[in-house]
XYZ file of C-alpha atoms in Angstrom:
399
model
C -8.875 -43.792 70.539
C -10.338 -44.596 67.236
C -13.040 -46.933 67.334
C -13.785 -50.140 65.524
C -16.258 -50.291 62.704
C -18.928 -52.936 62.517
C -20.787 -53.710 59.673
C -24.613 -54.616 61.014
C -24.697 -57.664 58.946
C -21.163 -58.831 59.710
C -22.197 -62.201 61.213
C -18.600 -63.008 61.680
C -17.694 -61.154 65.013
C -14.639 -62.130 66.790
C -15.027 -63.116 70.952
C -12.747 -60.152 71.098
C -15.396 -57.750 69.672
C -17.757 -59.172 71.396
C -16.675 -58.922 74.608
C -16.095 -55.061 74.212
C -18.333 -52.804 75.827
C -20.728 -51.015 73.764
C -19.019 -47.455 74.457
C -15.903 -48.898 72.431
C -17.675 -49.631 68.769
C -20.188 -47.867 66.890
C -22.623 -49.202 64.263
C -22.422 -48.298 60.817
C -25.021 -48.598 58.164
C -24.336 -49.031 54.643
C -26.131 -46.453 52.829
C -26.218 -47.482 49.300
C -26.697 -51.144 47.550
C -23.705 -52.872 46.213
C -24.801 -55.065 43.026
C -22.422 -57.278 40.666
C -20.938 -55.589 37.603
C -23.161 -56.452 34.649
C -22.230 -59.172 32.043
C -22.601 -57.778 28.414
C -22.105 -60.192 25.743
C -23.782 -61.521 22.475
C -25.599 -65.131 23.412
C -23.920 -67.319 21.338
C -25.538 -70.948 19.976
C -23.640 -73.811 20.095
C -22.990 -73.887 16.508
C -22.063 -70.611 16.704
C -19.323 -71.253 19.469
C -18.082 -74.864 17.741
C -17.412 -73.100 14.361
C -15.569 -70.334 16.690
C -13.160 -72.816 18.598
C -12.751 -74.333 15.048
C -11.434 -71.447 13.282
C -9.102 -70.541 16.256
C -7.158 -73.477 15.269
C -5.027 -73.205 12.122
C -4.132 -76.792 12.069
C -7.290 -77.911 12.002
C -8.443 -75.186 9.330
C -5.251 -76.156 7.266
C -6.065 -79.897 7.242
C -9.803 -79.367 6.344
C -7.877 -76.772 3.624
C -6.236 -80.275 2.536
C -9.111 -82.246 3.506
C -11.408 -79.894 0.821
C -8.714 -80.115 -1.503
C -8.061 -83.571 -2.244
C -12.414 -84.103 -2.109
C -12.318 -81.483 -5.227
C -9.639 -82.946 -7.095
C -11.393 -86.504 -6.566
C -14.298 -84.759 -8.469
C -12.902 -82.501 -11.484
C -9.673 -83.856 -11.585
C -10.196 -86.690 -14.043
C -11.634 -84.653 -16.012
C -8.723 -81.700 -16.419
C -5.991 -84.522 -17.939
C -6.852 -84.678 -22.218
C -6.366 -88.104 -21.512
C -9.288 -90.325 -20.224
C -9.208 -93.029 -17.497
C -9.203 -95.898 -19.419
C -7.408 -93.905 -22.784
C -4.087 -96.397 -23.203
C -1.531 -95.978 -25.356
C 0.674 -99.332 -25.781
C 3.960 -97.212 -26.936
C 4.193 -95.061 -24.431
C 4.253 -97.124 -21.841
C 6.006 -96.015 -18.178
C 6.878 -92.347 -19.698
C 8.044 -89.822 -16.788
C 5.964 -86.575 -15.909
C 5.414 -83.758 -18.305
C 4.307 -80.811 -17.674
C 3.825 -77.119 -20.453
C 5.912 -74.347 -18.478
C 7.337 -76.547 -16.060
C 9.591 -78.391 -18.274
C 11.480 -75.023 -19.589
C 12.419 -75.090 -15.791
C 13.947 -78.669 -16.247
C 10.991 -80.239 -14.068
C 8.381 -82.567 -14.942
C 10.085 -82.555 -18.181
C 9.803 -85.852 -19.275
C 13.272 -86.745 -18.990
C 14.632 -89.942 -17.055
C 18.126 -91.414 -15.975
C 19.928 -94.177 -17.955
C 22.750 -95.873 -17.746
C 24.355 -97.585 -20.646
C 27.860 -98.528 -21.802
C 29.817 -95.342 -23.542
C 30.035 -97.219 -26.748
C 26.093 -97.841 -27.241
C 26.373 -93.503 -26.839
C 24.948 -92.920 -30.750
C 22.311 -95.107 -30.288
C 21.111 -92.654 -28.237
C 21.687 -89.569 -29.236
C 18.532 -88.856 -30.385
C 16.898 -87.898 -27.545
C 20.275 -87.204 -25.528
C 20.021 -84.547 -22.930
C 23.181 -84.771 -21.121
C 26.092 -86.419 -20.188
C 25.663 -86.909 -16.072
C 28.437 -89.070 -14.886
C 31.220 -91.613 -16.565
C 32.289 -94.405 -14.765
C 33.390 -97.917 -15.010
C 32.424 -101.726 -14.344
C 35.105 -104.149 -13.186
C 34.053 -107.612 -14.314
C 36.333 -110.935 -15.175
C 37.460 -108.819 -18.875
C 38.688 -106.150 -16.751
C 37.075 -102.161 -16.622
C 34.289 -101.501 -19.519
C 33.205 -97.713 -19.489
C 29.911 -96.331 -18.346
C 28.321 -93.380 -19.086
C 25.082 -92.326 -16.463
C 22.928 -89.955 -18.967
C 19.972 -88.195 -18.899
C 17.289 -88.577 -21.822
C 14.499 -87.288 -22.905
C 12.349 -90.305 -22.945
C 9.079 -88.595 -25.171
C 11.498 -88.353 -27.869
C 12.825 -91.496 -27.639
C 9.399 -93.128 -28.056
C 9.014 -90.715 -31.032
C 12.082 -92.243 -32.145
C 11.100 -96.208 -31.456
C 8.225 -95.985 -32.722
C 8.297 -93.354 -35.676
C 6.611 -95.860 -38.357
C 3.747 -96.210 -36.190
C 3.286 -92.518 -35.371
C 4.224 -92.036 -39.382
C 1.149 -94.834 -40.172
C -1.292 -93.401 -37.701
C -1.518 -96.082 -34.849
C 0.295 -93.778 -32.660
C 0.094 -90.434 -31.153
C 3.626 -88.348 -31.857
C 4.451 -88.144 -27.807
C 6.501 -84.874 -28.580
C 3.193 -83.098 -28.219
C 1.914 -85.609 -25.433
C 1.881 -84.391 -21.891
C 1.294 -87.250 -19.252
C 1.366 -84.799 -16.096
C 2.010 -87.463 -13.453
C 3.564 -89.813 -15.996
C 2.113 -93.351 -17.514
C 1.653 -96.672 -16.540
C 2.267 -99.706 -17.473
C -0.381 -99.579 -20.230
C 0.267 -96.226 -20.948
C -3.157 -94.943 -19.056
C -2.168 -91.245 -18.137
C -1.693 -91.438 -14.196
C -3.061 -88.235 -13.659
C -6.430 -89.112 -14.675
C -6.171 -92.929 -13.367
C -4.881 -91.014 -9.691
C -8.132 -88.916 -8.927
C -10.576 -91.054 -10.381
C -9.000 -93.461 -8.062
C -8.919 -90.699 -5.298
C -12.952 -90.434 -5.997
C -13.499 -93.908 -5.777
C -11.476 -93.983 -2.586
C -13.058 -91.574 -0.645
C -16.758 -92.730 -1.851
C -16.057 -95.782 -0.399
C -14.582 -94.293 2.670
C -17.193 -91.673 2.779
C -20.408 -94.291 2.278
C -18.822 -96.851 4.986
C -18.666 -93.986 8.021
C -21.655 -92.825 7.461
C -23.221 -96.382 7.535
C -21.413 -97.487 10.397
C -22.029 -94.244 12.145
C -25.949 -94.529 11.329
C -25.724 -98.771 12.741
C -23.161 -97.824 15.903
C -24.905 -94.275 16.857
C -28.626 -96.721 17.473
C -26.677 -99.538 18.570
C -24.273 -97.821 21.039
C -26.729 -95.306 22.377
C -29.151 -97.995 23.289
C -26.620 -100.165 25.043
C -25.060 -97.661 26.720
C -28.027 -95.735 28.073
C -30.461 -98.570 28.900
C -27.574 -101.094 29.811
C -29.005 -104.324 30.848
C -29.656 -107.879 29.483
C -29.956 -106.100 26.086
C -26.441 -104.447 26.438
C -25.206 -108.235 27.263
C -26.651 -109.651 24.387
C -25.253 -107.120 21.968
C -22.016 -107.099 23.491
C -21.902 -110.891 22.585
C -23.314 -110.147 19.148
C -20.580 -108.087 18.103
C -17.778 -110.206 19.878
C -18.783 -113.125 17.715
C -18.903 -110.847 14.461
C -15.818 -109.366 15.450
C -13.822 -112.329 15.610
C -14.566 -113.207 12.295
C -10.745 -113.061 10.529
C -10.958 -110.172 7.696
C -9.301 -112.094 4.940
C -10.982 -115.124 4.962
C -14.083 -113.208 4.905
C -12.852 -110.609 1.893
C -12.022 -114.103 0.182
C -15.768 -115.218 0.290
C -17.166 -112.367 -0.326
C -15.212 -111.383 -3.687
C -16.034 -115.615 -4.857
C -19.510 -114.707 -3.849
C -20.357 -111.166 -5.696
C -17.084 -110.610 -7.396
C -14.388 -107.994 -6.797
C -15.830 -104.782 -7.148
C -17.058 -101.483 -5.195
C -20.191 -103.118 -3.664
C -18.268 -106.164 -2.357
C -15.737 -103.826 -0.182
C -18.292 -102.011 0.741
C -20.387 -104.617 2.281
C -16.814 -105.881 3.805
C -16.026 -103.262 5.756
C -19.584 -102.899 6.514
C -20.149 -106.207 8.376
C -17.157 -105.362 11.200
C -16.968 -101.488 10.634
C -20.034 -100.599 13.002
C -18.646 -102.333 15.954
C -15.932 -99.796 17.435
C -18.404 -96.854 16.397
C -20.703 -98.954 18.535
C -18.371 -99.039 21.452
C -17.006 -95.531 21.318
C -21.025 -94.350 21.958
C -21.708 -97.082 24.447
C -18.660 -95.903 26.105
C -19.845 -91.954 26.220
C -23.180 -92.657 27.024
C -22.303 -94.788 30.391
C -20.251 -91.933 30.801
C -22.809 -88.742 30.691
C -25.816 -90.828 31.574
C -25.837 -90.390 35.500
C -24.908 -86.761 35.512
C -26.368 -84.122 36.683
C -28.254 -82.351 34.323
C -29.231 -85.357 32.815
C -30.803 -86.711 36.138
C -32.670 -83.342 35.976
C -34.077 -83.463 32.632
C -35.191 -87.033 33.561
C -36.930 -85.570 36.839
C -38.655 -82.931 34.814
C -39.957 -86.144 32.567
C -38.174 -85.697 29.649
C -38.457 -88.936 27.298
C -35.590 -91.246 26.544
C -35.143 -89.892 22.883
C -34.625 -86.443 23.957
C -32.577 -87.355 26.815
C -30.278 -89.331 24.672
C -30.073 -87.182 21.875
C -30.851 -83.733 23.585
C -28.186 -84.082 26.265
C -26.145 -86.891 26.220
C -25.166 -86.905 22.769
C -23.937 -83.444 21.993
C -21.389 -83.563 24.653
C -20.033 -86.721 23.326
C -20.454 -85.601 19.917
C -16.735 -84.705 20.218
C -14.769 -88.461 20.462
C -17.669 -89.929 17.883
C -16.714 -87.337 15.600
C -13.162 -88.211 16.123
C -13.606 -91.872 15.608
C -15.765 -91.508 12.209
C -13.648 -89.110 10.932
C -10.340 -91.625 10.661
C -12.639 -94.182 9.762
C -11.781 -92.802 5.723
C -8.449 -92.944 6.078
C -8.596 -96.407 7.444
C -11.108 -97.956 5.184
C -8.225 -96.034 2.505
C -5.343 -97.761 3.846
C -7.329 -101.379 4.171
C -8.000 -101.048 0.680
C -4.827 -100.737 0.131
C -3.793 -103.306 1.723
C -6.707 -105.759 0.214
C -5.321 -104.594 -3.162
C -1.281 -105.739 -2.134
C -3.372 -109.317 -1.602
C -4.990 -109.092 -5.224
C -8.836 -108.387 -3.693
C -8.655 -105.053 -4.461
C -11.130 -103.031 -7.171
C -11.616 -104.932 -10.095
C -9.938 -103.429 -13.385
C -9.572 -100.994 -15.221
C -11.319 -99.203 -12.017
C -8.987 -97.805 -10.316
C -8.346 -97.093 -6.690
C -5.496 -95.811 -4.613
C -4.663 -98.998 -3.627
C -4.221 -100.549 -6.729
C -1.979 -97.534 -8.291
C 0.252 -97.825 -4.950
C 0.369 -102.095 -5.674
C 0.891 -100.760 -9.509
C 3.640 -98.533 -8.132
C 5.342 -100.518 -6.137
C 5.892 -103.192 -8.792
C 8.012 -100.621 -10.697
C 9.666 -98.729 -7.826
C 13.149 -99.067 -8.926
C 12.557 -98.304 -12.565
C 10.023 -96.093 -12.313
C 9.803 -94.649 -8.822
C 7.013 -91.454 -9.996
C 4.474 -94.484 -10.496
C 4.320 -94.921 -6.398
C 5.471 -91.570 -5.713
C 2.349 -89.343 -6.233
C -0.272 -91.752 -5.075
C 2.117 -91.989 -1.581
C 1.880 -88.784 -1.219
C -2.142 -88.599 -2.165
C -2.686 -91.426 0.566
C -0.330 -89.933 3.331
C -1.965 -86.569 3.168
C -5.285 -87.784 3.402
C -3.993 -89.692 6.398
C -2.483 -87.082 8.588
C -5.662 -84.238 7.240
C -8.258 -86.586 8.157
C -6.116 -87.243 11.643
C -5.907 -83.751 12.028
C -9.500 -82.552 11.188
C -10.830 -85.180 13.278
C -8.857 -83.776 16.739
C -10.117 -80.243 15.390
C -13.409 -81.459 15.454
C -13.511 -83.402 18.511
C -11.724 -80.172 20.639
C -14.075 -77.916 18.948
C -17.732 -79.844 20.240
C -16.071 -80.574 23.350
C -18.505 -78.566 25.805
C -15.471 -78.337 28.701
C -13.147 -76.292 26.448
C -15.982 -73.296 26.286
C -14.633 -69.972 27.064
């Protein structure tokens, strides 16, 4: 019969095998050393292996494509319109978008929709386009026709106003190109969009990296050393906290006016507090684990414990939380300038073209429409970017 084969360091014999005698089983002896297949690979730093998870994402590298963008434009593009920020022109007021090229498409070719009764027609054949629709309105004297018609409304203004173009005091608008269209004061919106884009995201920019500076000491402290000091802090910013925004914006803007510095120092007084938390929050977290314990034992010093260990694995959720602090501080702005305690003009600010916008929506709906769509992609890039980045230092997600 064939006998059973026993390793000589098998320490997991059976009472079967055991209880065999000894002419049953031999012994065998392992003759050569068994090791683990060797790991090759590159080390990799943790820089190295954030920017890697980063890239692997193409949402994420499309909204910082956005992100970059719309930070650009805020820089040169004021200063790619012929027309400066503050350039008005009182005859051309509300004129649609123009654009070279485009308009031989028939877009952004400065032509708008009218509608006017079919016997005013000659009165506007200067600048006629085209004939869209005829209709009729029923009133007490019975049907009066209609005629819906598109116009070109550059050379209507030529046509308004041609003894002030002919004396000088105004620019012929047949060779005028607002690309997004002008305002109310006839300020090209182009320009007046991404200075207002730049002034947006400098204030957005300069209040998370303030309130990440105040909450990253503040929240770190309280959540790593806990204690009478976390108490007292905890009141502190419950009491600031419950301060009501507008009544404060209010104050401030009779105080030092309404300008850049006074929204600044608004959002500045409240902003710190949930950055505060969100750190408090991951340093009670990591504080008591493992490695950290060690690095304690081995008598590393507070500082380096906090920011050598603790803080890079939560560097993921603070990073999230700063990042939609822009878009927030953006949108609050906005909302401060719907109240009238907005920037101060002729500054102007996303806010106040949307408030500008929305006063003319129904006439003039491109006033509102290119700042909404300015504001809404910085909202959902910035949203994006910011779950990029917090995936992408997450430690756990390491492969």
């Amino acid at each position: 019969m064939n006998k059973p084969i026993l390793l000589e360091n098998d320490k997991h014999l059976s009472n079967e095998l055991l209880s065999l005698p000894a002419d049953q089983f031999k012994l065998v002896v392992r003759e050569e050393q068994i090791y683990d297949a060797e790991f090759k690979t590159e080390p990799v730093s943790y820089g190295k292996d954030v920017w890697r998870r980063f890239v692997r994402s193409r949402v994420t590298v499309v909204a910082a494509i956005f992100v970059l963008a719309i930070v650009i434009m805020g820089v040169i593009g004021p200063h790619l319109s012929q027309y400066t920020v503050t350039e008005q022109h009182w005859d051309l007021t509300r004129l649609p978008p123009r654009v070279p090229g485009l308009e031989n498409f028939g877009i952004f070719d400065g032509t708008a929709i009218r509608e006017i009764q079919a016997v005013n027609l000659p009165n506007w054949e200067h600048a006629l386009v085209e004939i869209v629709e005829e209709f009729n309105h029923y009133g007490r004297t019975g049907a009066t026709p209609f005629l819906r018609i598109r116009i070109n409304e550059y050379h209507h203004a030529a046509y308004v106003f041609a003894d002030n173009i002919e004396a000088g005091i105004t620019p012929d608008p047949t060779d005028m190109y607002f690309w997004f269209g002008s305002d109310q004061l006839g300020r090209c919106l182009f320009a007046r969009l991404w200075q207002g884009t730049r002034v947006s995201l400098i204030l957005g920019f300069s209040v998370a990296l303030i309130n990440l500076s105040i909450g990253l000491i503040i929240g770190s402290m309280c959540g790593y050393y806990g204690g009478k000091f976390d108490m007292i802090m905890q009141r502190i910013m419950e009491t600031i906290g419950s301060i009501p925004l507008i009544p404060m914006a209010i104050l401030l803007i009779i105080l030092m006016g309404s300008s850049l510095r006074s929204l600044l120092l608004l959002f500045l007084i409240q902003g710190w507090i949930s950055v505060a938390n969100g750190v408090r929050v991951q340093f009670y977290r990591f504080k008591s684990r493992e490695y950290v314990l060690a690095s304690r034992t081995m008598g590393a010093k507070d500082i380096r414990v906090m920011f050598k260990h603790i803080l890079p694995n939560a560097a993921g959720t603070i990073i999230t939380a700063v990042a939609l602090v822009v878009p927030s501080v953006i949108f609050m702005e906005a909302l401060l300038a719907y109240l009238g305690l907005g920037i101060e003009a002729p500054n102007p600010s996303i806010g106040v073209l949307l408030l500008n916008g929305q006063q003319n929506l129904l006439a003039y709906p491109f006033m509102i429409v290119f700042p909404g769509i300015v504001i809404v992609l910085l909202m959902l890039s910035f949203n994006l970017f910011g779950n990029g980045m917090r995936d992408a230092f997450n430690p756990a997600l390491r492969k």
